[in-house]
Short mmCIF file of C-alpha atoms and ligand atoms in Angstrom, two decimals:
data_model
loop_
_atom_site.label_atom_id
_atom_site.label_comp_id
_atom_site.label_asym_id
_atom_site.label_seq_id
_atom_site.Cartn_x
_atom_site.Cartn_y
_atom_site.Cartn_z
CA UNK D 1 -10.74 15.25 -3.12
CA UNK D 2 -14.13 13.85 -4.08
CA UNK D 3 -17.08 16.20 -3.25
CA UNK D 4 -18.54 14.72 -0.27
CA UNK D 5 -22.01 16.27 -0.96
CA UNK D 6 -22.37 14.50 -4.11
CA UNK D 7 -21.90 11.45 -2.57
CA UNK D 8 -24.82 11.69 -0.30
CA UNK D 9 -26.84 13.53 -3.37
CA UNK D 10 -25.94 10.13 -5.20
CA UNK D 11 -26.79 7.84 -2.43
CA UNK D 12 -30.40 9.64 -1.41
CA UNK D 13 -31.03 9.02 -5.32
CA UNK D 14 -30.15 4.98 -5.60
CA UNK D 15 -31.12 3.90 -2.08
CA UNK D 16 -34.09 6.80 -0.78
CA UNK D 17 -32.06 7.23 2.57
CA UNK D 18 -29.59 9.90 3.98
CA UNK D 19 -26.08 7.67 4.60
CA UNK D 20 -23.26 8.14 6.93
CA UNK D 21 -19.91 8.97 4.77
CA UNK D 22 -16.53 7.03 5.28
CA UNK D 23 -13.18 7.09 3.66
CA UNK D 24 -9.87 5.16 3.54
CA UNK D 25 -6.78 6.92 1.47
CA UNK D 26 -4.44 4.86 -0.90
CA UNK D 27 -0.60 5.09 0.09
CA UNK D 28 3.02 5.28 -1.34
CA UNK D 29 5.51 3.85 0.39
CA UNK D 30 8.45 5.84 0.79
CA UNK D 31 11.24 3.30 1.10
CA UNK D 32 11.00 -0.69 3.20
CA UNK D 33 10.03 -2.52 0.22
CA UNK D 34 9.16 -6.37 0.41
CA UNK D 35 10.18 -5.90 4.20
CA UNK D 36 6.65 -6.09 6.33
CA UNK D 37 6.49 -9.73 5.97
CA UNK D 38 9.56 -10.61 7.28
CA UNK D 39 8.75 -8.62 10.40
CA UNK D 40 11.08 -5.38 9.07
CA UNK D 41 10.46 -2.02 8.96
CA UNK D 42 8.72 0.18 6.31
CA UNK D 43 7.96 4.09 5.86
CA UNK D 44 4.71 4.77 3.93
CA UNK D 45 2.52 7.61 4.00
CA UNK D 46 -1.30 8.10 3.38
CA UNK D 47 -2.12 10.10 0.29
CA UNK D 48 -4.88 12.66 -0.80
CA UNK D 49 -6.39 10.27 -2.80
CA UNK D 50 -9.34 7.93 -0.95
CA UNK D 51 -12.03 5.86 -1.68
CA UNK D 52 -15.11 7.18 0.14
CA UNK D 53 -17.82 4.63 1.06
CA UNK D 54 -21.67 6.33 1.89
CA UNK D 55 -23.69 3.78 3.81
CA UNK D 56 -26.56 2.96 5.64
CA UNK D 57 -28.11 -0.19 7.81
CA UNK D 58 -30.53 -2.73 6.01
CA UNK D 59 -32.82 -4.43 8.55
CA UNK D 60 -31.72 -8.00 7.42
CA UNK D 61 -28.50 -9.31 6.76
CA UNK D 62 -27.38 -8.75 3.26
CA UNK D 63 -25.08 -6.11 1.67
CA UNK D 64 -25.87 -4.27 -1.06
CA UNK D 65 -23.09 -2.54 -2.55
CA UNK D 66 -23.20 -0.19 -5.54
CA UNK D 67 -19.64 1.19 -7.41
CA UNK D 68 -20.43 4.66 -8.53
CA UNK D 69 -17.02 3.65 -10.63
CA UNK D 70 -18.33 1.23 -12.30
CA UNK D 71 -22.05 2.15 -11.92
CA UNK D 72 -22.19 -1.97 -11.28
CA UNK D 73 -24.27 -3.31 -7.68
CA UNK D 74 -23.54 -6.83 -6.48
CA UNK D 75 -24.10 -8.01 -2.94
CA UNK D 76 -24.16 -11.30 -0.65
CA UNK D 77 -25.78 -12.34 2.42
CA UNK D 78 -23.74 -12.49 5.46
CA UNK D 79 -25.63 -15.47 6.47
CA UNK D 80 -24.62 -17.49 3.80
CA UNK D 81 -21.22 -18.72 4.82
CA UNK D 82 -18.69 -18.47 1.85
CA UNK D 83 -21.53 -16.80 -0.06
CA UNK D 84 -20.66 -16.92 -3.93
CA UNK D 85 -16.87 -17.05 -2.89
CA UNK D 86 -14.64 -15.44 -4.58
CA UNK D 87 -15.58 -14.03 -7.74
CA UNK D 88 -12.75 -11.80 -8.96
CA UNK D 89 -14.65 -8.67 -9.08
CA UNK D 90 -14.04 -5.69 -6.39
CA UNK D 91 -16.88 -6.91 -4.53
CA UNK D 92 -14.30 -9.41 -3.11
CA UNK D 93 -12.88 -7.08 -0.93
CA UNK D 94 -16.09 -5.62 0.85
CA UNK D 95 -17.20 -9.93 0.96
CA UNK D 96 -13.32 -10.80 2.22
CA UNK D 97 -13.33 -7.94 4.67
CA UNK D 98 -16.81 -8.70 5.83
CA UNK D 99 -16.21 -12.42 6.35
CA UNK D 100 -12.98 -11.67 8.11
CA UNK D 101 -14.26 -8.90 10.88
CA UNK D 102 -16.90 -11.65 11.89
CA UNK D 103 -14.79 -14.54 12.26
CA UNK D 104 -12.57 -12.27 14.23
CA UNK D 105 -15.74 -11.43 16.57
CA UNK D 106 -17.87 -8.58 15.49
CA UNK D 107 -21.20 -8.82 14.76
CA UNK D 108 -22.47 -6.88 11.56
CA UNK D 109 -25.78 -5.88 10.38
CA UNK D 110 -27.01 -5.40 6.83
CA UNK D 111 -25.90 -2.69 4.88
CA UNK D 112 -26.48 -0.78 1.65
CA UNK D 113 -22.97 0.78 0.29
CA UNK D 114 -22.01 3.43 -2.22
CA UNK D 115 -18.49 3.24 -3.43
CA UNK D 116 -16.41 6.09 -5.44
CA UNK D 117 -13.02 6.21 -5.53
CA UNK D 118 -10.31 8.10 -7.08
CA UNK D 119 -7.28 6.10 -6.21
CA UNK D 120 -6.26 4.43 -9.29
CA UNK D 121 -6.20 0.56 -9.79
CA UNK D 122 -3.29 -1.11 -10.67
CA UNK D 123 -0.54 1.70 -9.77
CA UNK D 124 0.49 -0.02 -6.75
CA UNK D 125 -1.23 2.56 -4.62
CA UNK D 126 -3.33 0.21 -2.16
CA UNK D 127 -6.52 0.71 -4.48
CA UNK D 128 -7.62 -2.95 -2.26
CA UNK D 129 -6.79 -1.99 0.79
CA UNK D 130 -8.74 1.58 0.56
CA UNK D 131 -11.60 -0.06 -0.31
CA UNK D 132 -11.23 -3.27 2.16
CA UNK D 133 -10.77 -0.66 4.97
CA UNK D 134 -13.47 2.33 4.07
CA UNK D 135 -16.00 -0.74 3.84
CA UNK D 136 -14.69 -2.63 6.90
CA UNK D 137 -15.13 0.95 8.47
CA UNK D 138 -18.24 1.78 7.29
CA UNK D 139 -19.76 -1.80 8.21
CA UNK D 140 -18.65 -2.04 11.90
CA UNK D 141 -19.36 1.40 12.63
CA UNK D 142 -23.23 1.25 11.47
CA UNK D 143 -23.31 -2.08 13.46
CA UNK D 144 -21.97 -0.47 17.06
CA UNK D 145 -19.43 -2.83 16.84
CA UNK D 146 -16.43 -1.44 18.76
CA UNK D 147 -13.37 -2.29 16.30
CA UNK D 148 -10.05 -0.85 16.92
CA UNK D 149 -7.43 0.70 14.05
CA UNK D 150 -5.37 -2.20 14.64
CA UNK D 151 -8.27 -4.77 14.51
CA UNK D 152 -9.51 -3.33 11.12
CA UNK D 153 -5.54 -3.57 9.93
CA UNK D 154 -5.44 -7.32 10.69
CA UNK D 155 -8.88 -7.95 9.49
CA UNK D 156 -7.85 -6.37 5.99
CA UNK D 157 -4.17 -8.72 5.92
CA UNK D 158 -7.03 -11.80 6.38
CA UNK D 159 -9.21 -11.01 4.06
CA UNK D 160 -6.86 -10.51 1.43
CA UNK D 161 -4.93 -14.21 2.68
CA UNK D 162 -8.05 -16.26 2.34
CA UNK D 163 -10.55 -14.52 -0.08
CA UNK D 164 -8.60 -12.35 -2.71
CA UNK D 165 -5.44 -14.80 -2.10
CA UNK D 166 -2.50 -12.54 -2.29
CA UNK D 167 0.18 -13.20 0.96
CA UNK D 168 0.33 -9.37 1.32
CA UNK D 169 2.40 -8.20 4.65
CA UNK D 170 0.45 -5.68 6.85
CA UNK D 171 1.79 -2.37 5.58
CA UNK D 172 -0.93 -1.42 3.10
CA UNK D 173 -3.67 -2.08 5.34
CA UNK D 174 -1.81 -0.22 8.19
CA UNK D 175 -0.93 3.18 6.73
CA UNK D 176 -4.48 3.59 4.88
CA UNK D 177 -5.96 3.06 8.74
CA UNK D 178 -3.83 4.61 10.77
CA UNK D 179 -2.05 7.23 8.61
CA UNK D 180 -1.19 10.70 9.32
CA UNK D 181 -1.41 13.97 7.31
CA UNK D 182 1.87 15.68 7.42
CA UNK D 183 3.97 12.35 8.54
CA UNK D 184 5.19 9.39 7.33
CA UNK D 185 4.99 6.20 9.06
CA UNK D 186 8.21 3.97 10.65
CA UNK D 187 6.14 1.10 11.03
CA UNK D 188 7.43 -1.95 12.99
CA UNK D 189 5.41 -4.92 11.32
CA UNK D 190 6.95 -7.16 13.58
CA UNK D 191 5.65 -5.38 17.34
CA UNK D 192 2.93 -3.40 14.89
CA UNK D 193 4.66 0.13 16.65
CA UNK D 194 4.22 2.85 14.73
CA UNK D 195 6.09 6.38 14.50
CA UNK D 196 4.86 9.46 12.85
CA UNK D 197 8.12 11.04 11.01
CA UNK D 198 6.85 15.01 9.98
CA UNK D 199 7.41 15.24 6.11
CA UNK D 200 8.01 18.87 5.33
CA UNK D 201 6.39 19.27 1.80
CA UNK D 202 6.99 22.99 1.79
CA UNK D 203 10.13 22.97 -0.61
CA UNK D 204 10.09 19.39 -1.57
CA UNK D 205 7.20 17.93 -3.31
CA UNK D 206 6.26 14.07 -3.30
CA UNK D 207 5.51 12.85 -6.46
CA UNK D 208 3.75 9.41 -7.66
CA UNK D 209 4.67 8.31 -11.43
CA UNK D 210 2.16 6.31 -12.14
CA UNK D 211 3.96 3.39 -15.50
CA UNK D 212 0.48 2.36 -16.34
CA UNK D 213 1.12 -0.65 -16.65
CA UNK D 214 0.63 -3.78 -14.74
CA UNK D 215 2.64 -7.05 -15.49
CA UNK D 216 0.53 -10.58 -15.21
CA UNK D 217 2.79 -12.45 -12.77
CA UNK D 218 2.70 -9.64 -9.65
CA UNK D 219 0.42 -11.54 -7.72
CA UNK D 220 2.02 -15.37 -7.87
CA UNK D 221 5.77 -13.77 -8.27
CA UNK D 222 4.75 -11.77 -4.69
CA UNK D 223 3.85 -15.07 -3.10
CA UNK D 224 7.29 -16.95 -4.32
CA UNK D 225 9.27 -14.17 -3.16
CA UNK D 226 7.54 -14.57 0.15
CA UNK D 227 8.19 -18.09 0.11
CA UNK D 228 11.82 -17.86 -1.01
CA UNK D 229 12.48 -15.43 2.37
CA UNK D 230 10.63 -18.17 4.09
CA UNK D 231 13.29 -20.47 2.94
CA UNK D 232 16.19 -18.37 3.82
CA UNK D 233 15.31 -17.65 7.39
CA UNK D 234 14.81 -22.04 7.80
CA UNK D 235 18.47 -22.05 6.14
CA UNK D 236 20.14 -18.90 8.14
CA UNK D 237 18.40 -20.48 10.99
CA UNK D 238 20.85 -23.76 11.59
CA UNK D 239 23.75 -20.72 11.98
CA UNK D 240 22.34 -18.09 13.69
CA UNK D 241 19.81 -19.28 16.34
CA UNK D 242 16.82 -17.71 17.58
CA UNK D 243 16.24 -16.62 14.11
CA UNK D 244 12.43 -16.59 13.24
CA UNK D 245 12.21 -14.33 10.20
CA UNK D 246 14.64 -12.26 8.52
CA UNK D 247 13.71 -9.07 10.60
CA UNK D 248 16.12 -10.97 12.74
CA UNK D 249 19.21 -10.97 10.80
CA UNK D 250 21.71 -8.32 10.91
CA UNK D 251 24.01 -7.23 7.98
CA UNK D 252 26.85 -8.55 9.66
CA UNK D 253 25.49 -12.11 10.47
CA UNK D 254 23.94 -12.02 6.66
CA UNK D 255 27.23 -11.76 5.27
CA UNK D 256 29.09 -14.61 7.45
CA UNK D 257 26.59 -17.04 6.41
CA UNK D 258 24.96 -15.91 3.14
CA UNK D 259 27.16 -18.17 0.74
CA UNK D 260 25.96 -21.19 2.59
CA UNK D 261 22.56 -19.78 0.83
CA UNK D 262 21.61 -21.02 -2.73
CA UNK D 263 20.86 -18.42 -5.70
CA UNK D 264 18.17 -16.99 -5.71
CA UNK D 265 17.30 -16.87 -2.04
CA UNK D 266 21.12 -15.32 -1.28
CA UNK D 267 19.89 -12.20 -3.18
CA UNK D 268 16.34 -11.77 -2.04
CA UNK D 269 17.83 -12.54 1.56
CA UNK D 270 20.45 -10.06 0.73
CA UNK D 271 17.73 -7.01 -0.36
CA UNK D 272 15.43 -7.91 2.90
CA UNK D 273 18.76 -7.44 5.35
CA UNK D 274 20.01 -4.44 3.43
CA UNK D 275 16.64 -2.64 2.99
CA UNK D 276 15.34 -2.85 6.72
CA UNK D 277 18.64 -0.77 7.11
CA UNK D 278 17.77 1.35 4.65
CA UNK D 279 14.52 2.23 5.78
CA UNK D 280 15.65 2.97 9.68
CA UNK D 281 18.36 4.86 8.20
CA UNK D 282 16.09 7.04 5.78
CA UNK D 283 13.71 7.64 8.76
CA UNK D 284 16.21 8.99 10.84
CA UNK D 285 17.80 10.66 8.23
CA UNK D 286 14.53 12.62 7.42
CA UNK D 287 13.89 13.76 11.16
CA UNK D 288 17.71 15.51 10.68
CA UNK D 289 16.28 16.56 7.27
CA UNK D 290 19.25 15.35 5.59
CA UNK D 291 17.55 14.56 2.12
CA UNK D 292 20.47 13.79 0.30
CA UNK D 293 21.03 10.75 2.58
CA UNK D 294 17.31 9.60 1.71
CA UNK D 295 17.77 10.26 -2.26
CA UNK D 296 20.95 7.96 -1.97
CA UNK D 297 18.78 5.22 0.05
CA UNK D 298 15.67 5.37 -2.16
CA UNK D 299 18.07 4.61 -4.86
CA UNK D 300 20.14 1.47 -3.60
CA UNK D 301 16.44 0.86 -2.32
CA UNK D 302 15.77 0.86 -6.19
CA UNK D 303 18.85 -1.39 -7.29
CA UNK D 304 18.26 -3.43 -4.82
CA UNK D 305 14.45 -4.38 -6.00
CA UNK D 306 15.85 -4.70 -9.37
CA UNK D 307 19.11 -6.56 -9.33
CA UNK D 308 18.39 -8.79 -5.67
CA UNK D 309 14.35 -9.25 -5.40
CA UNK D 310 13.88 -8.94 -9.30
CA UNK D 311 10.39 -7.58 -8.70
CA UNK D 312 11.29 -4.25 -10.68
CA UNK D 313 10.65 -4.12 -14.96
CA UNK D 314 11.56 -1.97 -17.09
CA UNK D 315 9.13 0.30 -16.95
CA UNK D 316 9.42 1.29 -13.37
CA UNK D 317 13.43 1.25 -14.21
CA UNK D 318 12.80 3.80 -17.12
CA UNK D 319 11.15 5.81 -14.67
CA UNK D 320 13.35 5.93 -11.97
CA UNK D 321 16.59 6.12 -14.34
CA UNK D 322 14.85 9.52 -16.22
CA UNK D 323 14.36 10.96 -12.40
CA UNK D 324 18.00 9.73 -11.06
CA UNK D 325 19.32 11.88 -14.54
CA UNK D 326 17.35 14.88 -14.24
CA UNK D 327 19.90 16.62 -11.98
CA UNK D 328 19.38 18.69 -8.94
CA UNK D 329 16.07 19.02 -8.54
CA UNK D 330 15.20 15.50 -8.03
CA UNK D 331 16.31 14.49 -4.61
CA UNK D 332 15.70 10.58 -4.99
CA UNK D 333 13.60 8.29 -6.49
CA UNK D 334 12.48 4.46 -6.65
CA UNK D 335 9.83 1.83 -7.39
CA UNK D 336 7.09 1.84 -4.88
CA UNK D 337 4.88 -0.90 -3.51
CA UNK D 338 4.89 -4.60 -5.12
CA UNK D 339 6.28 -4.10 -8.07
CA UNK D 340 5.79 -6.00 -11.94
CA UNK D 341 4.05 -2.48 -12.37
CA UNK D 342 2.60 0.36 -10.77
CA UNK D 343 4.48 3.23 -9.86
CA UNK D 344 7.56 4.85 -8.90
CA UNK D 345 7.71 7.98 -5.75
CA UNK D 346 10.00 11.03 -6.06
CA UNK D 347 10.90 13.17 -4.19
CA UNK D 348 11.23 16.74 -5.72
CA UNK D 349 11.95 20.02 -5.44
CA UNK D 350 9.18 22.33 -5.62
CA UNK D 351 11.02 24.69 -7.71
CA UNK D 352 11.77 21.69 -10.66
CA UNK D 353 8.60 20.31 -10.52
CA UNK D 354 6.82 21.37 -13.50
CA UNK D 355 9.95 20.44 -15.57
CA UNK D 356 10.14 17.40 -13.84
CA UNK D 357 6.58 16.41 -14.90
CA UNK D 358 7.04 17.56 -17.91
CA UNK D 359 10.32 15.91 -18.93
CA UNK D 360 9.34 12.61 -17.57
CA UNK D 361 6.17 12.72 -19.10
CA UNK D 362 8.05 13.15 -22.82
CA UNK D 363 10.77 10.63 -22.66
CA UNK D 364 8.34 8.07 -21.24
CA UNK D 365 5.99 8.83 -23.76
CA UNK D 366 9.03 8.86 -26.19
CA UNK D 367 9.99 5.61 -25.34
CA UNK D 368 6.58 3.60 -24.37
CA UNK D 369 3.75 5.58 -27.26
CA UNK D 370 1.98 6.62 -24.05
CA UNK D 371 2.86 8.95 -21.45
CA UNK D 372 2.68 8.22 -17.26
CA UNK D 373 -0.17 9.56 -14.48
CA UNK D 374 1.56 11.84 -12.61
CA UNK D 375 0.17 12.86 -8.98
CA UNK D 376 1.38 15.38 -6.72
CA UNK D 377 0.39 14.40 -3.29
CA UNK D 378 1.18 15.34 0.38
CA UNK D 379 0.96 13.01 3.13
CA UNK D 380 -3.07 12.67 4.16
CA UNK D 381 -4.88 10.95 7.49
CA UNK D 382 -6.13 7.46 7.58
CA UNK D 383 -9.61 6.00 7.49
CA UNK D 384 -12.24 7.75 9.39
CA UNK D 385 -16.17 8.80 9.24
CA UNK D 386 -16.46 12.06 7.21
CA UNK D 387 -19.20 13.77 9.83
CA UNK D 388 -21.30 16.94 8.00
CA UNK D 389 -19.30 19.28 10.53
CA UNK D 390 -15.64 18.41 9.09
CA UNK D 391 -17.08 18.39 5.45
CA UNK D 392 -15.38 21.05 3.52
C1 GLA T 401 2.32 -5.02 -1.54
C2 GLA T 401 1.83 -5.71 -0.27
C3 GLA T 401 2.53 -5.14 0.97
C4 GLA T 401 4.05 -5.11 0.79
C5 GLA T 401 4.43 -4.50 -0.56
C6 GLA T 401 5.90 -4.61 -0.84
O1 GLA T 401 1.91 -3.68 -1.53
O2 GLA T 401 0.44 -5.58 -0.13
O3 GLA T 401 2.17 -5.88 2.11
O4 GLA T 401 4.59 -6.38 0.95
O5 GLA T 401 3.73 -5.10 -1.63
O6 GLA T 401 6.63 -3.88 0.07
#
């Protein structure tokens, strides 16, 4: 956890005020991969690590914002419409989210920002949405403006559509708001219904394998896949009416129709069907705490990504592969989030777990020169002011 005190140390010293403190945690997603766009069902949990955003009001209308990461300040003047646009840098997301609360009706005042955070970039742990929401949090709070969880959510999805330009679903966005510690999420991203699902840590440890590596083509291959499930639900569509995305199409309806479907979109249709099963299955099976049952989804879950939505590499497959081998104490294990990159999420037994980390750690190593980030993490809360009385 990042020590809240020096954040308000830090921010007294670059801006001569005393701040209010907010944070937004990263997230793993359990298992419902590539699903929230086409209005299915995923299970992702908040984790420990958060980017925490110190702020105070400026009496005109710019924002100032400072990363204590990169020790870099930029800014932009929410009266200048489009302001420099989008420049690539992480400022994007404060500018995107900005932009997006006000055309979506809330009136913001001037701010100055501090931003740490210790979620890592590039592991496929919703490093963008932590900081889109902790900002977006940070900047309608110190401006009265009454935004709700859900608003914030949707406000994050936009500003990633039109200013950072990635046709993300809503999952990311959702879990890092509206997280909570010691649950899991079974988020409908169709209705936007969310239910808490406890995740007993106690024996069974959740563990992020970070590859460290991030392929090139994640961010235009995500939009094609988006667009080839697009193009499935028009084809499934002239057999199976009232179908408006593939949220709608059961297993058994897939499989009457799928081999009027041309390669690839039979396969990625295929995963979507199969894996908004898999994720109301694993929910379910977790409230009975039958983990074996989620260890078997996570990996079809896995396969599935790799062989049907191609998004997986090999990598992420090494990683998975070395957990799926380890024996007993690892209970499952799959890619997590986007894919091209990032990271995979285990689940494993306390007792194994310094083996685990160790012998994953070697034959990665062994077989890429460098070794994997590893982070233990239970499930955290979502976005919310850090006031001086909860500071620990
Ligand atoms: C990224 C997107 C999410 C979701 C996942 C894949 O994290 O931001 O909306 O689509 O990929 O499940």
């Amino acid at each position: 956890m990042i020590e809240r005190g020096t954040m308000r140390r830090a921010f007294h010293e670059l801006f001569g005020r005393e701040p209010r403190l907010f944070r937004a945690p990263g997230r793993v997603n359990l298992i419902g991969e590539h699903t929230d766009y086409n209005g299915g069902f995923v299970l992702p949990l908040a984790i420990e690590r958060e980017t925490l955003v110190a702020a105070a009001v400026r009496e005109d209308r710019r924002i100032v914002a400072h990363s204590l990461n990169l020790d870099e300040r930029a800014g932009f003047d929410l009266d200048e419409p489009g302001g420099g646009g989008r420049r690539g840098i992480w400022l994007d997301y404060v500018e995107g989210m900005a932009r997006s609360l006000e055309s979506r009706g809330a009136r913001l005042r001037g701010a100055e920002l501090l931003i740490l955070s210790d979620v890592p970039v590039g592991a496929g742990l919703s490093s963008s949405a932590a900081l889109e929401v902790s900002a977006g949090l940070a900047l309608t709070s110190l401006a009265g403006a009454h935004v709700d969880g859900v608003e914030l959510v949707l406000a994050g999805q936009q500003a990633e559509h039109t200013y950072v330009g990635t046709m993300c679903g809503i999952m990311d966005q959702f879990v890092v708001s509206l997280g909570r510690a010691g649950h899991a999420l079974l988020i409908d991203c169709r209705t936007l219904e969310a239910t808490p699902v406890p995740l007993d840590t106690r024996e069974t440890a959740i563990v992020i394998c970070d590859s460290r590596v991030k392929h090139e083509l994640s961010s235009s291959e995500y939009n094609t896949r988006r667009a080839e499930c697009e193009r499935g639900v028009e084809l499934l569509s002239e057999y199976l009416p009232g179908v408006t995305q593939l949220r709608d199409v059961s297993a058994e309806g897939f499989e009457r129709y799928e081999s009027r479907l041309p390669e690839p979109i039979r396969r990625r249709c295929r995963h979507v069907v199969q894996e908004n099963e898999r994720a109301l299955r694993a929910a379910d099976a977790l409230r009975r705490g039958d983990l074996a049952e989620v260890g078997c989804l996570m990996r079809r879950s896995h396969e599935s990504l790799r062989d049907d939505y191609e998004v997986s590499c090999a990598e992420l497959d090494l990683l998975a592969e070395t957990a799926w081998s380890y024996g007993e104490g690892v209970v499952g294990s799959r890619m997590t989030g986007g894919g091209f990159g990032g990271s995979t999420v285990s689940l494993v037994r306390r007792a194994a777990l310094e083996d685990f980390e160790r012998t994953i750690t070697t034959e990665y190593q062994k077989a890429k020169g460098f070794a994997p980030a590893v982070y233990v993490t239970d499930a955290g809360d979502g976005a919310g002011e850090i006031t001086q009385n909860s500071e620990r």
